[in-house]
Amino acid sequence: MLKDDYDINIIGRQDYPDFREASGEITLNTTGAYTYRGGARFIAYKEYDTENPKVSYTSVLKVEPGKVTMMRSGSATRLILEEGRRHLCLYDTGYGTLSVGVFTSSLLSSLGEQGGRIDIKYTLDIDSNLSSSNEITVEIKPRGRAGFRI
């Protein structure tokens, strides 16, 4: 059971070099948990299936110095975002699992005891061919605090 005591705002931007019309931005405003243990910060929140709103998944961001690991319950998805490195990761599309290359060009984190912000720029490649350029911003604050600065 998640303790929903933090407001979480996530903005994801995608640019698909071969499909300009498919590029865009996705925003998620939700609540979730924010904890610190074992030298890492954890951000956990629920996402709901767009086709069946009764189905939810728990997504977890494990934040370590220079590295963020994104995981989703009930899924093989595990993306490792480490500044200056490329990782081969699993991504579950819902129709099957893909092996994708993830190269993180920039990872800035200002997370502290009361939350903060993470900004990440990365690319995804399939069979070493660029699939998309991506940016994600995650801002987290205790519930009831003033609005987000994004």
PDB file of C-alpha atoms in Angstrom:
ATOM      1  CA  MET A   1       0.000   0.000   0.000  1.00  0.00           C
ATOM      2  CA  LEU A   2       1.436   3.330  -1.069  1.00  0.00           C
ATOM      3  CA  LYS A   3       1.396   6.191   1.372  1.00  0.00           C
ATOM      4  CA  ASP A   4       0.258   9.035  -0.900  1.00  0.00           C
ATOM      5  CA  ASP A   5       1.857  11.875   1.046  1.00  0.00           C
ATOM      6  CA  TYR A   6       3.703  13.580  -1.833  1.00  0.00           C
ATOM      7  CA  ASP A   7       2.544  15.411  -4.951  1.00  0.00           C
ATOM      8  CA  ILE A   8       4.389  14.207  -8.048  1.00  0.00           C
ATOM      9  CA  ASN A   9       4.462  16.049 -11.360  1.00  0.00           C
ATOM     10  CA  ILE A  10       6.075  14.293 -14.335  1.00  0.00           C
ATOM     11  CA  ILE A  11       6.560  15.824 -17.766  1.00  0.00           C
ATOM     12  CA  GLY A  12       7.902  13.607 -20.546  1.00  0.00           C
ATOM     13  CA  ARG A  13       8.899  14.948 -23.958  1.00  0.00           C
ATOM     14  CA  GLN A  14       9.609  12.696 -26.923  1.00  0.00           C
ATOM     15  CA  ASP A  15      11.042  13.483 -30.346  1.00  0.00           C
ATOM     16  CA  TYR A  16      10.937  10.727 -32.953  1.00  0.00           C
ATOM     17  CA  PRO A  17      13.347  11.689 -35.757  1.00  0.00           C
ATOM     18  CA  ASP A  18      11.565   9.537 -38.375  1.00  0.00           C
ATOM     19  CA  PHE A  19       8.004  10.508 -37.346  1.00  0.00           C
ATOM     20  CA  ARG A  20       7.729  14.233 -36.570  1.00  0.00           C
ATOM     21  CA  GLU A  21       3.946  14.081 -36.156  1.00  0.00           C
ATOM     22  CA  ALA A  22       4.353  11.499 -33.373  1.00  0.00           C
ATOM     23  CA  SER A  23       6.545  13.761 -31.240  1.00  0.00           C
ATOM     24  CA  GLY A  24       4.943  15.309 -28.198  1.00  0.00           C
ATOM     25  CA  GLU A  25       4.650  15.839 -24.498  1.00  0.00           C
ATOM     26  CA  ILE A  26       2.932  13.847 -21.759  1.00  0.00           C
ATOM     27  CA  THR A  27       2.118  15.218 -18.301  1.00  0.00           C
ATOM     28  CA  LEU A  28       1.214  13.181 -15.226  1.00  0.00           C
ATOM     29  CA  ASN A  29       0.101  14.832 -11.979  1.00  0.00           C
ATOM     30  CA  THR A  30      -0.381  12.289  -9.212  1.00  0.00           C
ATOM     31  CA  THR A  31       0.356  11.461  -5.584  1.00  0.00           C
ATOM     32  CA  GLY A  32       2.747   8.892  -4.235  1.00  0.00           C
ATOM     33  CA  ALA A  33       5.411   7.964  -1.738  1.00  0.00           C
ATOM     34  CA  TYR A  34       8.920   9.348  -1.351  1.00  0.00           C
ATOM     35  CA  THR A  35      11.449   7.570   0.863  1.00  0.00           C
ATOM     36  CA  TYR A  36      15.175   7.310   1.492  1.00  0.00           C
ATOM     37  CA  ARG A  37      16.853   4.010   2.317  1.00  0.00           C
ATOM     38  CA  GLY A  38      20.133   2.274   1.628  1.00  0.00           C
ATOM     39  CA  GLY A  39      21.724   5.384   0.113  1.00  0.00           C
ATOM     40  CA  ALA A  40      18.986   5.808  -2.522  1.00  0.00           C
ATOM     41  CA  ARG A  41      15.790   7.845  -2.813  1.00  0.00           C
ATOM     42  CA  PHE A  42      12.627   6.097  -4.011  1.00  0.00           C
ATOM     43  CA  ILE A  43       9.640   7.729  -5.697  1.00  0.00           C
ATOM     44  CA  ALA A  44       6.632   5.397  -6.044  1.00  0.00           C
ATOM     45  CA  TYR A  45       3.291   6.177  -7.652  1.00  0.00           C
ATOM     46  CA  LYS A  46       0.384   4.442  -9.387  1.00  0.00           C
ATOM     47  CA  GLU A  47      -0.333   4.671 -13.097  1.00  0.00           C
ATOM     48  CA  TYR A  48      -3.660   3.567 -14.537  1.00  0.00           C
ATOM     49  CA  ASP A  49      -4.229   1.682 -17.782  1.00  0.00           C
ATOM     50  CA  THR A  50      -5.698   4.032 -20.407  1.00  0.00           C
ATOM     51  CA  GLU A  51      -7.946   1.278 -21.792  1.00  0.00           C
ATOM     52  CA  ASN A  52      -9.061  -0.085 -18.403  1.00  0.00           C
ATOM     53  CA  PRO A  53      -8.936   2.524 -15.595  1.00  0.00           C
ATOM     54  CA  LYS A  54      -9.548  -0.205 -13.013  1.00  0.00           C
ATOM     55  CA  VAL A  55      -6.099  -1.645 -13.773  1.00  0.00           C
ATOM     56  CA  SER A  56      -3.148   0.087 -12.096  1.00  0.00           C
ATOM     57  CA  TYR A  57       0.594  -0.399 -12.002  1.00  0.00           C
ATOM     58  CA  THR A  58       3.035   0.846  -9.417  1.00  0.00           C
ATOM     59  CA  SER A  59       5.961   2.696 -10.952  1.00  0.00           C
ATOM     60  CA  VAL A  60       9.136   3.218  -8.937  1.00  0.00           C
ATOM     61  CA  LEU A  61      12.047   5.546  -9.594  1.00  0.00           C
ATOM     62  CA  LYS A  62      15.179   4.585  -7.678  1.00  0.00           C
ATOM     63  CA  VAL A  63      17.436   7.651  -7.556  1.00  0.00           C
ATOM     64  CA  GLU A  64      21.135   7.261  -6.768  1.00  0.00           C
ATOM     65  CA  PRO A  65      23.951   9.745  -7.435  1.00  0.00           C
ATOM     66  CA  GLY A  66      24.212  10.054 -11.253  1.00  0.00           C
ATOM     67  CA  LYS A  67      21.736   7.220 -11.866  1.00  0.00           C
ATOM     68  CA  VAL A  68      17.956   6.654 -11.985  1.00  0.00           C
ATOM     69  CA  THR A  69      16.360   3.222 -12.432  1.00  0.00           C
ATOM     70  CA  MET A  70      12.735   3.152 -13.629  1.00  0.00           C
ATOM     71  CA  MET A  71      10.685   0.039 -12.799  1.00  0.00           C
ATOM     72  CA  ARG A  72       7.010  -0.909 -13.150  1.00  0.00           C
ATOM     73  CA  SER A  73       5.190  -3.636 -11.188  1.00  0.00           C
ATOM     74  CA  GLY A  74       3.788  -6.534 -13.181  1.00  0.00           C
ATOM     75  CA  SER A  75       6.126  -5.700 -16.038  1.00  0.00           C
ATOM     76  CA  ALA A  76       9.606  -6.573 -17.268  1.00  0.00           C
ATOM     77  CA  THR A  77      10.296  -2.857 -17.813  1.00  0.00           C
ATOM     78  CA  ARG A  78      13.512  -1.714 -16.173  1.00  0.00           C
ATOM     79  CA  LEU A  79      15.218   1.342 -17.640  1.00  0.00           C
ATOM     80  CA  ILE A  80      18.601   2.394 -16.285  1.00  0.00           C
ATOM     81  CA  LEU A  81      19.424   6.053 -16.825  1.00  0.00           C
ATOM     82  CA  GLU A  82      23.044   6.756 -15.903  1.00  0.00           C
ATOM     83  CA  GLU A  83      24.699   9.950 -17.027  1.00  0.00           C
ATOM     84  CA  GLY A  84      27.271   9.403 -19.794  1.00  0.00           C
ATOM     85  CA  ARG A  85      26.501   5.688 -20.183  1.00  0.00           C
ATOM     86  CA  ARG A  86      24.451   3.452 -22.461  1.00  0.00           C
ATOM     87  CA  HIS A  87      22.588   0.522 -20.932  1.00  0.00           C
ATOM     88  CA  LEU A  88      20.743  -2.288 -22.684  1.00  0.00           C
ATOM     89  CA  CYS A  89      17.351  -2.440 -20.929  1.00  0.00           C
ATOM     90  CA  LEU A  90      14.019  -4.244 -21.130  1.00  0.00           C
ATOM     91  CA  TYR A  91      10.871  -2.337 -22.046  1.00  0.00           C
ATOM     92  CA  ASP A  92       7.457  -4.000 -21.879  1.00  0.00           C
ATOM     93  CA  THR A  93       5.147  -2.622 -24.582  1.00  0.00           C
ATOM     94  CA  GLY A  94       2.097  -4.505 -23.327  1.00  0.00           C
ATOM     95  CA  TYR A  95       2.319  -6.691 -26.440  1.00  0.00           C
ATOM     96  CA  GLY A  96       5.800  -8.017 -25.749  1.00  0.00           C
ATOM     97  CA  THR A  97       9.176  -7.067 -24.354  1.00  0.00           C
ATOM     98  CA  LEU A  98      11.812  -5.163 -26.336  1.00  0.00           C
ATOM     99  CA  SER A  99      15.493  -4.824 -25.633  1.00  0.00           C
ATOM    100  CA  VAL A 100      16.364  -1.139 -26.037  1.00  0.00           C
ATOM    101  CA  GLY A 101      19.550   0.860 -25.714  1.00  0.00           C
ATOM    102  CA  VAL A 102      19.273   3.802 -23.322  1.00  0.00           C
ATOM    103  CA  PHE A 103      21.936   6.525 -23.430  1.00  0.00           C
ATOM    104  CA  THR A 104      21.674   9.291 -20.827  1.00  0.00           C
ATOM    105  CA  SER A 105      23.337  12.542 -21.867  1.00  0.00           C
ATOM    106  CA  SER A 106      22.260  14.589 -18.830  1.00  0.00           C
ATOM    107  CA  LEU A 107      20.944  13.802 -15.351  1.00  0.00           C
ATOM    108  CA  LEU A 108      20.453  16.628 -12.861  1.00  0.00           C
ATOM    109  CA  SER A 109      18.957  15.958  -9.437  1.00  0.00           C
ATOM    110  CA  SER A 110      18.172  18.376  -6.622  1.00  0.00           C
ATOM    111  CA  LEU A 111      16.335  15.866  -4.427  1.00  0.00           C
ATOM    112  CA  GLY A 112      16.514  16.362  -0.681  1.00  0.00           C
ATOM    113  CA  GLU A 113      14.528  15.471   2.427  1.00  0.00           C
ATOM    114  CA  GLN A 114      11.433  17.419   1.324  1.00  0.00           C
ATOM    115  CA  GLY A 115      11.487  16.387  -2.342  1.00  0.00           C
ATOM    116  CA  GLY A 116      12.934  18.352  -5.229  1.00  0.00           C
ATOM    117  CA  ARG A 117      13.425  17.848  -8.919  1.00  0.00           C
ATOM    118  CA  ILE A 118      15.089  15.536 -11.444  1.00  0.00           C
ATOM    119  CA  ASP A 119      15.803  16.504 -15.076  1.00  0.00           C
ATOM    120  CA  ILE A 120      16.967  13.763 -17.458  1.00  0.00           C
ATOM    121  CA  LYS A 121      17.822  13.801 -21.177  1.00  0.00           C
ATOM    122  CA  TYR A 122      18.251  10.443 -22.890  1.00  0.00           C
ATOM    123  CA  THR A 123      17.899   8.604 -26.182  1.00  0.00           C
ATOM    124  CA  LEU A 124      16.377   5.208 -26.935  1.00  0.00           C
ATOM    125  CA  ASP A 125      17.716   2.998 -29.690  1.00  0.00           C
ATOM    126  CA  ILE A 126      16.570  -0.315 -31.118  1.00  0.00           C
ATOM    127  CA  ASP A 127      19.200  -2.485 -32.844  1.00  0.00           C
ATOM    128  CA  SER A 128      21.581   0.511 -32.434  1.00  0.00           C
ATOM    129  CA  ASN A 129      19.255   2.717 -34.557  1.00  0.00           C
ATOM    130  CA  LEU A 130      18.020   5.913 -32.902  1.00  0.00           C
ATOM    131  CA  SER A 131      14.355   5.548 -32.006  1.00  0.00           C
ATOM    132  CA  SER A 132      13.702   8.700 -29.956  1.00  0.00           C
ATOM    133  CA  SER A 133      15.246  11.576 -28.041  1.00  0.00           C
ATOM    134  CA  ASN A 134      13.594  12.095 -24.679  1.00  0.00           C
ATOM    135  CA  GLU A 135      13.461  14.473 -21.738  1.00  0.00           C
ATOM    136  CA  ILE A 136      11.771  13.819 -18.438  1.00  0.00           C
ATOM    137  CA  THR A 137      11.255  16.177 -15.526  1.00  0.00           C
ATOM    138  CA  VAL A 138      10.036  14.864 -12.179  1.00  0.00           C
ATOM    139  CA  GLU A 139       9.168  17.261  -9.379  1.00  0.00           C
ATOM    140  CA  ILE A 140       8.083  16.031  -5.978  1.00  0.00           C
ATOM    141  CA  LYS A 141       6.906  17.921  -2.907  1.00  0.00           C
ATOM    142  CA  PRO A 142       5.005  17.149   0.296  1.00  0.00           C
ATOM    143  CA  ARG A 143       1.239  17.332  -0.224  1.00  0.00           C
ATOM    144  CA  GLY A 144      -0.308  20.670   0.600  1.00  0.00           C
ATOM    145  CA  ARG A 145       2.791  22.700  -0.303  1.00  0.00           C
ATOM    146  CA  ALA A 146       2.771  25.555  -2.850  1.00  0.00           C
ATOM    147  CA  GLY A 147       2.566  24.725  -6.593  1.00  0.00           C
ATOM    148  CA  PHE A 148       5.195  23.246  -8.833  1.00  0.00           C
ATOM    149  CA  ARG A 149       7.819  25.454 -10.487  1.00  0.00           C
ATOM    150  CA  ILE A 150       7.943  23.552 -13.797  1.00  0.00           C
TER     151      ILE A 150
END
